[in-house]
Amino acid sequence: MKNILLLATFLGFSLGNLWGQDAAAEPAAAAPAAAAEPAPEPAAEEGESRWSDFLPLNKEMAGDADLPLPFGIGVTVYGQEQDMKLKGNISLTAATVLLQGLDPLAYGALTGATSTVTATADRVESEVDTNLAKIDAWVLPFLNVYGVFGEVDGENKVVNASMVSPTSAAATALIEDAFDKVPIDGDVYGFGAVLAYSKGRWWGTLDYSYTEADLDISSSKIKTYTLSPRIGTTGEVGDLKGSIWIGGMHQDVDEHQTGSVTEDLSAFGLGTQTISYDVKQEAEEEWNFLVGGSLDLSEQFNIAIEGGFGEREQFMGSLTFRF
């Protein structure tokens, strides 16, 4: 992940240097963002129409400025590392014989086939990679809407876990090992909208999105609300048009995970045991900084990269086809 971030930084720096070599830049009316990028001036002859020309609505609002082709389909790869904090304690359910075998003094009074105990932790280190397909449309010169779907893959690591009720050094050692790496795999889908404004070569966007991940581990879900303001400038690199920008991302994560892990406890004479867990967590820091750039390879194809820095590190790369 960190190597990818270094690559993103290098590419962004190189793009900025190329930008500086060009003294003039074409203005653009529709501002770019990670969710929707502007396209170069249409190559169609004057008077020639496209089937998609019915969008955006109210084209007159853009004056005589060039507008991107209204529809887009693309692929996005996204990687992220951040620390999460617990919302309450971790609920653990295991066979009573397991708990009593680990610590007879702490758990000797427990009855029943299974028992529920609680634990806490300093933080949860989260690392996820997401592959998405995206469709979008400029419905107004200043409004782009989009939908995404794909898959998420990653892992959570519980840091400095300890038993709360009852306390037990042996049980603490067990859960530190059991929750060293908890896999995150599943499907993700969502939607969003981008408000855009530009004046000359300068532009600004406000991107809001909602995504939900249904994880393969039991009924676990991750709901993410994201708000990303960006400001940037358009220009040219040789014969290619593109943009560079800076911004920020506010990410509100509501993560509820339930599942189970399996541990080999033959050393305790307990064989293989299953421990079920129920935990809620959220992002430790909700804001980070963004730096990105994009290039229009042709009238229809656009590539973009973006890096996020701060308490949350992230990388985004996308390829979009507009029509």
PDB file of N, CA and C in Angstrom, residues 185-187 212-223 255-260 277-279:
ATOM      1  N   ASP A 185     -13.956  -9.539   3.323  1.00  0.00           N
ATOM      2  CA  ASP A 185     -14.244  -9.865   1.928  1.00  0.00           C
ATOM      3  C   ASP A 185     -15.740  -9.735   1.694  1.00  0.00           C
ATOM      4  N   GLY A 186     -16.114  -9.210   0.524  1.00  0.00           N
ATOM      5  CA  GLY A 186     -17.528  -9.109   0.226  1.00  0.00           C
ATOM      6  C   GLY A 186     -17.811  -8.222  -0.963  1.00  0.00           C
ATOM      7  N   ASP A 187     -19.089  -7.970  -1.172  1.00  0.00           N
ATOM      8  CA  ASP A 187     -19.553  -7.125  -2.273  1.00  0.00           C
ATOM      9  C   ASP A 187     -19.812  -5.712  -1.769  1.00  0.00           C
ATOM     10  N   GLU A 212     -22.130   0.720   0.620  1.00  0.00           N
ATOM     11  CA  GLU A 212     -22.400  -0.318   1.614  1.00  0.00           C
ATOM     12  C   GLU A 212     -21.712  -1.601   1.182  1.00  0.00           C
ATOM     13  N   ALA A 213     -20.986  -2.206   2.093  1.00  0.00           N
ATOM     14  CA  ALA A 213     -20.306  -3.471   1.828  1.00  0.00           C
ATOM     15  C   ALA A 213     -20.978  -4.574   2.627  1.00  0.00           C
ATOM     16  N   ASP A 214     -21.407  -5.618   1.932  1.00  0.00           N
ATOM     17  CA  ASP A 214     -21.951  -6.810   2.582  1.00  0.00           C
ATOM     18  C   ASP A 214     -20.834  -7.841   2.650  1.00  0.00           C
ATOM     19  N   LEU A 215     -20.330  -8.084   3.843  1.00  0.00           N
ATOM     20  CA  LEU A 215     -19.185  -8.965   4.010  1.00  0.00           C
ATOM     21  C   LEU A 215     -19.610 -10.427   4.062  1.00  0.00           C
ATOM     22  N   ASP A 216     -18.686 -11.284   3.631  1.00  0.00           N
ATOM     23  CA  ASP A 216     -18.957 -12.718   3.613  1.00  0.00           C
ATOM     24  C   ASP A 216     -19.045 -13.304   5.017  1.00  0.00           C
ATOM     25  N   ILE A 217     -18.470 -12.602   6.006  1.00  0.00           N
ATOM     26  CA  ILE A 217     -18.490 -13.112   7.375  1.00  0.00           C
ATOM     27  C   ILE A 217     -19.837 -12.780   8.020  1.00  0.00           C
ATOM     28  N   SER A 218     -20.705 -13.768   8.047  1.00  0.00           N
ATOM     29  CA  SER A 218     -22.013 -13.658   8.686  1.00  0.00           C
ATOM     30  C   SER A 218     -22.798 -12.469   8.120  1.00  0.00           C
ATOM     31  N   SER A 219     -23.416 -11.673   8.999  1.00  0.00           N
ATOM     32  CA  SER A 219     -24.272 -10.567   8.560  1.00  0.00           C
ATOM     33  C   SER A 219     -23.562  -9.223   8.645  1.00  0.00           C
ATOM     34  N   SER A 220     -22.246  -9.229   8.553  1.00  0.00           N
ATOM     35  CA  SER A 220     -21.480  -7.995   8.733  1.00  0.00           C
ATOM     36  C   SER A 220     -21.731  -7.012   7.598  1.00  0.00           C
ATOM     37  N   LYS A 221     -21.800  -5.724   7.955  1.00  0.00           N
ATOM     38  CA  LYS A 221     -21.982  -4.650   6.986  1.00  0.00           C
ATOM     39  C   LYS A 221     -21.059  -3.491   7.326  1.00  0.00           C
ATOM     40  N   ILE A 222     -20.608  -2.803   6.268  1.00  0.00           N
ATOM     41  CA  ILE A 222     -19.847  -1.570   6.440  1.00  0.00           C
ATOM     42  C   ILE A 222     -20.547  -0.489   5.629  1.00  0.00           C
ATOM     43  N   LYS A 223     -21.051   0.535   6.306  1.00  0.00           N
ATOM     44  CA  LYS A 223     -21.691   1.664   5.635  1.00  0.00           C
ATOM     45  C   LYS A 223     -20.755   2.862   5.698  1.00  0.00           C
ATOM     46  N   GLU A 255     -19.310   0.670  10.923  1.00  0.00           N
ATOM     47  CA  GLU A 255     -18.914  -0.711  10.656  1.00  0.00           C
ATOM     48  C   GLU A 255     -19.393  -1.625  11.781  1.00  0.00           C
ATOM     49  N   HIS A 256     -20.194  -2.609  11.415  1.00  0.00           N
ATOM     50  CA  HIS A 256     -20.692  -3.599  12.375  1.00  0.00           C
ATOM     51  C   HIS A 256     -20.314  -4.980  11.861  1.00  0.00           C
ATOM     52  N   GLN A 257     -19.430  -5.643  12.578  1.00  0.00           N
ATOM     53  CA  GLN A 257     -18.957  -6.950  12.143  1.00  0.00           C
ATOM     54  C   GLN A 257     -19.336  -8.026  13.150  1.00  0.00           C
ATOM     55  N   THR A 258     -19.921  -9.084  12.636  1.00  0.00           N
ATOM     56  CA  THR A 258     -20.180 -10.286  13.426  1.00  0.00           C
ATOM     57  C   THR A 258     -19.627 -11.465  12.651  1.00  0.00           C
ATOM     58  N   GLY A 259     -19.026 -12.387  13.351  1.00  0.00           N
ATOM     59  CA  GLY A 259     -18.441 -13.540  12.686  1.00  0.00           C
ATOM     60  C   GLY A 259     -17.799 -14.454  13.695  1.00  0.00           C
ATOM     61  N   SER A 260     -16.891 -15.287  13.209  1.00  0.00           N
ATOM     62  CA  SER A 260     -16.219 -16.225  14.105  1.00  0.00           C
ATOM     63  C   SER A 260     -14.820 -16.521  13.603  1.00  0.00           C
ATOM     64  N   TYR A 277     -17.692 -13.390  17.520  1.00  0.00           N
ATOM     65  CA  TYR A 277     -17.474 -12.013  17.954  1.00  0.00           C
ATOM     66  C   TYR A 277     -18.534 -11.090  17.378  1.00  0.00           C
ATOM     67  N   ASP A 278     -18.738  -9.990  18.063  1.00  0.00           N
ATOM     68  CA  ASP A 278     -19.667  -8.941  17.645  1.00  0.00           C
ATOM     69  C   ASP A 278     -19.031  -7.616  18.035  1.00  0.00           C
ATOM     70  N   VAL A 279     -18.728  -6.776  17.040  1.00  0.00           N
ATOM     71  CA  VAL A 279     -18.015  -5.535  17.318  1.00  0.00           C
ATOM     72  C   VAL A 279     -18.508  -4.424  16.398  1.00  0.00           C
TER      73      VAL A 279
END
